[in-house]
mmCIF file of C-alpha atoms in Angstrom:
data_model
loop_
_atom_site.group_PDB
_atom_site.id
_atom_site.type_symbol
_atom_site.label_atom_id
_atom_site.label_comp_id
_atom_site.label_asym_id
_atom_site.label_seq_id
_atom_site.Cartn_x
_atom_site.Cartn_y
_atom_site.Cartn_z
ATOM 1 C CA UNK A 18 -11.713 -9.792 13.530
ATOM 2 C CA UNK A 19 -10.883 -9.003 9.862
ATOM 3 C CA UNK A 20 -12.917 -10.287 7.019
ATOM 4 C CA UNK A 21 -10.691 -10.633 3.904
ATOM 5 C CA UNK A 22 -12.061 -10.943 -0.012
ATOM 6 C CA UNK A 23 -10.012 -12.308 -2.679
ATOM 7 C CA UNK A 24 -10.025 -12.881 -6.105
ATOM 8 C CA UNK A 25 -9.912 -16.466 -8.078
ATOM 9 C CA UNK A 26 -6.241 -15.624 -8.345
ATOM 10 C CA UNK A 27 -6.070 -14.811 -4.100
ATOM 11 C CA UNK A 28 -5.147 -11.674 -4.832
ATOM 12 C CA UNK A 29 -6.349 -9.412 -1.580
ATOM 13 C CA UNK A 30 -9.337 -6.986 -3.190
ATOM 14 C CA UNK A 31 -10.127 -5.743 -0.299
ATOM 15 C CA UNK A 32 -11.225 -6.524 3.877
ATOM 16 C CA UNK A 33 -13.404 -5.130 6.551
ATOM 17 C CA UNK A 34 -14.252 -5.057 9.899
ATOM 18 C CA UNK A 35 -18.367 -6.460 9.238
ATOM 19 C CA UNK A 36 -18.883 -9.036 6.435
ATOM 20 C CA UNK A 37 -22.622 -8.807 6.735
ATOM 21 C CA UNK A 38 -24.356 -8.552 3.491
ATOM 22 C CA UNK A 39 -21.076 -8.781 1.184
ATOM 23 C CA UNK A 40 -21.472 -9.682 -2.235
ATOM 24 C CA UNK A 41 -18.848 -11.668 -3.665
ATOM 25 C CA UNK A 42 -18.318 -11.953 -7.581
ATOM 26 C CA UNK A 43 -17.719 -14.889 -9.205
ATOM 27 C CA UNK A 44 -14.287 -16.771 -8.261
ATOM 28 C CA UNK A 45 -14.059 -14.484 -5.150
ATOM 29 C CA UNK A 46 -13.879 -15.639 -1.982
ATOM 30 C CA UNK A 47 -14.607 -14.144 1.928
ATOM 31 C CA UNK A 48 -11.718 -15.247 4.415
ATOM 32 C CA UNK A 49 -11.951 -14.779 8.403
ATOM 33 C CA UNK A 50 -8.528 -13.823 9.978
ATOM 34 C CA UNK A 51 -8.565 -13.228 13.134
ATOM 35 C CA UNK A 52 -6.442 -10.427 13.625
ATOM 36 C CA UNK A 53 -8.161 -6.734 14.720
ATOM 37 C CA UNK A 54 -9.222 -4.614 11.925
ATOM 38 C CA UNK A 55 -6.596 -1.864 12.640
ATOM 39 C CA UNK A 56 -3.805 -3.950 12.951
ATOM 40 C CA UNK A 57 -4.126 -5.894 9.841
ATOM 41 C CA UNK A 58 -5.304 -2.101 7.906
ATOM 42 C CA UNK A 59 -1.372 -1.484 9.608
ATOM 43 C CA UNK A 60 0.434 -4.202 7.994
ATOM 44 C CA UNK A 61 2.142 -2.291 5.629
ATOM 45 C CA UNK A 62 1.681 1.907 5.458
ATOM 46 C CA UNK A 63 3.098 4.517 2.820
ATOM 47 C CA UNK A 64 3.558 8.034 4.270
ATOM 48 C CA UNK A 65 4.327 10.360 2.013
ATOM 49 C CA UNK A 66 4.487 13.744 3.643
ATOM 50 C CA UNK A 67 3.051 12.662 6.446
ATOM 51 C CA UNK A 68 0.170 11.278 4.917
ATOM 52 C CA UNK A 69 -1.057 8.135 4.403
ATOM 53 C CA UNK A 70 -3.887 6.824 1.966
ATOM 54 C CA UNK A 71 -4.331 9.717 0.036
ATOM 55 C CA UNK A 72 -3.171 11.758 -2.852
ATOM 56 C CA UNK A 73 -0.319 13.723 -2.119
ATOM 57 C CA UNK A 74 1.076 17.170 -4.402
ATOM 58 C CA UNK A 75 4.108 18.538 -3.909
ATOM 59 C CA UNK A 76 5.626 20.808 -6.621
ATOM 60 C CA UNK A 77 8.083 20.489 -9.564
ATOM 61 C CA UNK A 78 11.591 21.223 -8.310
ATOM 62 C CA UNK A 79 15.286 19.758 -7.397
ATOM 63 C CA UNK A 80 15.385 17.272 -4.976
ATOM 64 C CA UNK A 81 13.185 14.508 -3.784
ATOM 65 C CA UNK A 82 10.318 13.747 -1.818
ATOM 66 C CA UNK A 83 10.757 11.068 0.592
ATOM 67 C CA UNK A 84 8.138 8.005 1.169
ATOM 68 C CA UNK A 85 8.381 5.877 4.318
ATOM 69 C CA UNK A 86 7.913 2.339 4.434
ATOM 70 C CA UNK A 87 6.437 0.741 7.801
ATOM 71 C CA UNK A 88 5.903 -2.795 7.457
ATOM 72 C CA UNK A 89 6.123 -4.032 11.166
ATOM 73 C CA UNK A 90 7.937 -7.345 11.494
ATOM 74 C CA UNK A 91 9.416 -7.805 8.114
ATOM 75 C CA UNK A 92 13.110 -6.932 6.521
ATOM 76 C CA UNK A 93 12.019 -5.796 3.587
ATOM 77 C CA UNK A 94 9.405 -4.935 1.134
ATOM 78 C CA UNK A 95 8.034 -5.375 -2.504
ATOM 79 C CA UNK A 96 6.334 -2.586 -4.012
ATOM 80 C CA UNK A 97 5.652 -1.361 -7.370
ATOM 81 C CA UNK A 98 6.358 1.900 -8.318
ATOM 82 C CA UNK A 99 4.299 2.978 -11.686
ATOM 83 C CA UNK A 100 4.760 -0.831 -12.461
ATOM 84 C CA UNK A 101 8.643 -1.212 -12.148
ATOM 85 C CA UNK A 102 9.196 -3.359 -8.746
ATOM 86 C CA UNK A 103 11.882 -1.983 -6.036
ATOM 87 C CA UNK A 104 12.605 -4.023 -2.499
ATOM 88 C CA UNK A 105 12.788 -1.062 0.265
ATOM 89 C CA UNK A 106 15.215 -2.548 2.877
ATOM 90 C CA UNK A 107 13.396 -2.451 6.583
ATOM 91 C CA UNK A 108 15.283 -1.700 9.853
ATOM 92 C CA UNK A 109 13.237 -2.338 12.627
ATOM 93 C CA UNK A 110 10.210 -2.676 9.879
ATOM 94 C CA UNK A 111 10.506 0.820 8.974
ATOM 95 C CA UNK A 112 12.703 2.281 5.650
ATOM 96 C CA UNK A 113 12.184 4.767 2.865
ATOM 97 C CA UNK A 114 12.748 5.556 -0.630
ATOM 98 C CA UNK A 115 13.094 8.704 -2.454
ATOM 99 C CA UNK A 116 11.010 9.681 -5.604
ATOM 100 C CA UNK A 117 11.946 12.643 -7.897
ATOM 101 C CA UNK A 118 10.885 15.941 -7.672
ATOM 102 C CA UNK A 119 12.248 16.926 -10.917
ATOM 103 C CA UNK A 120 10.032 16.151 -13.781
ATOM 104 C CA UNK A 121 6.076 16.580 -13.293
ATOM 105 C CA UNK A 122 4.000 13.316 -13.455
ATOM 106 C CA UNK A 123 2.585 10.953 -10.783
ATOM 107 C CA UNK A 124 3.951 7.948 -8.654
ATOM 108 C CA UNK A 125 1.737 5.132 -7.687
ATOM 109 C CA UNK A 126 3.171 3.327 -5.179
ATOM 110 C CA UNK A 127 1.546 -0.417 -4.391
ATOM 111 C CA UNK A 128 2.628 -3.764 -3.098
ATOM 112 C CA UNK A 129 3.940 -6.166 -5.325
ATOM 113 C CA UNK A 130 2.500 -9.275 -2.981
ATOM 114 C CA UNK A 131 -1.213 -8.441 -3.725
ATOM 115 C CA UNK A 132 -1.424 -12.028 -2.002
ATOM 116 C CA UNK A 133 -0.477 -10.646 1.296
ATOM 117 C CA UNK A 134 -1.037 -7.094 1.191
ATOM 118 C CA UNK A 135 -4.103 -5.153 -0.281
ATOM 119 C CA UNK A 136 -3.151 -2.197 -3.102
ATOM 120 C CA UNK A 137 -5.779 -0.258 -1.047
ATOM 121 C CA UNK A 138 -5.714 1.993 2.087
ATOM 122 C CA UNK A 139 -2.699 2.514 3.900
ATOM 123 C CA UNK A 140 -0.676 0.471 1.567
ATOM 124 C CA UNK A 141 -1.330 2.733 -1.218
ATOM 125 C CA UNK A 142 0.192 6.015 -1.846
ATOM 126 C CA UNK A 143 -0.095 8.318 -4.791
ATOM 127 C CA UNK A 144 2.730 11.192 -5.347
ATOM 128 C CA UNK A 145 1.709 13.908 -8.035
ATOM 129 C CA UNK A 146 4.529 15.694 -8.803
ATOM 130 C CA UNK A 147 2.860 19.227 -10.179
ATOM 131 C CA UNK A 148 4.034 21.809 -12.840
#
């Protein structure tokens, strides 16, 4: 079972396994969905490198570094990239997208749906692209 708080706006702020002793704030409110804890966490997954829910450095250079997109059961996917939105096309719920090596700076990569998916986790990826 996953335990799911939202904001007034039911935005996803975040979910756990254990709602015992949650706090909400005002407007907020504690949903029960029941879907396992790891399955829902894998709902939608950036992997950048390899890695997923962490920050990620690769250096300044040509080319690109590639971020995949696993989003089990759905064609394609919203996600924000530093705020402008891009649709990743899924095969099989899995696709990619290729951010710039070229110029140092970061990439924060979220969902767009905040109703559906949580900008937290596995569904959050941050690319520093280092001098």
């Amino acid at each position: 079972m996953t335990f799911v708080i939202r904001d007034a706006q039911g935005c996803i702020k975040t979910f756990m396994e254990i709602s015992a002793g949650v706090m909400l704030d005002a407007g907020d409110t504690l949903e029960e969905v029941p879907v396992p804890f790891g399955a829902y966490a894998s709902r939608l997954r950036l992997l950048a490198d390899g890695c997923v829910g962490e920050l990620v450095k690769v250096p300044a250079g040509s080319g690109t570094i590639e971020v995949r997109v696993e989003c089990p059961g759905e064609t394609s996917v919203a996600l924000a990239i530093n705020g402008l939105e891009e649709t990743v096309p899924l095969v099989d719920g899995k696709g990619a997208l290729a951010l710039s090596r070229e110029t140092p700076g970061v990439f924060l990569i979220k969902p767009v749906d905040r109703r559906k998916y949580c900008a937290a986790g596995e569904a959050l990826c941050v690319v520093e692209v280092t001098a």
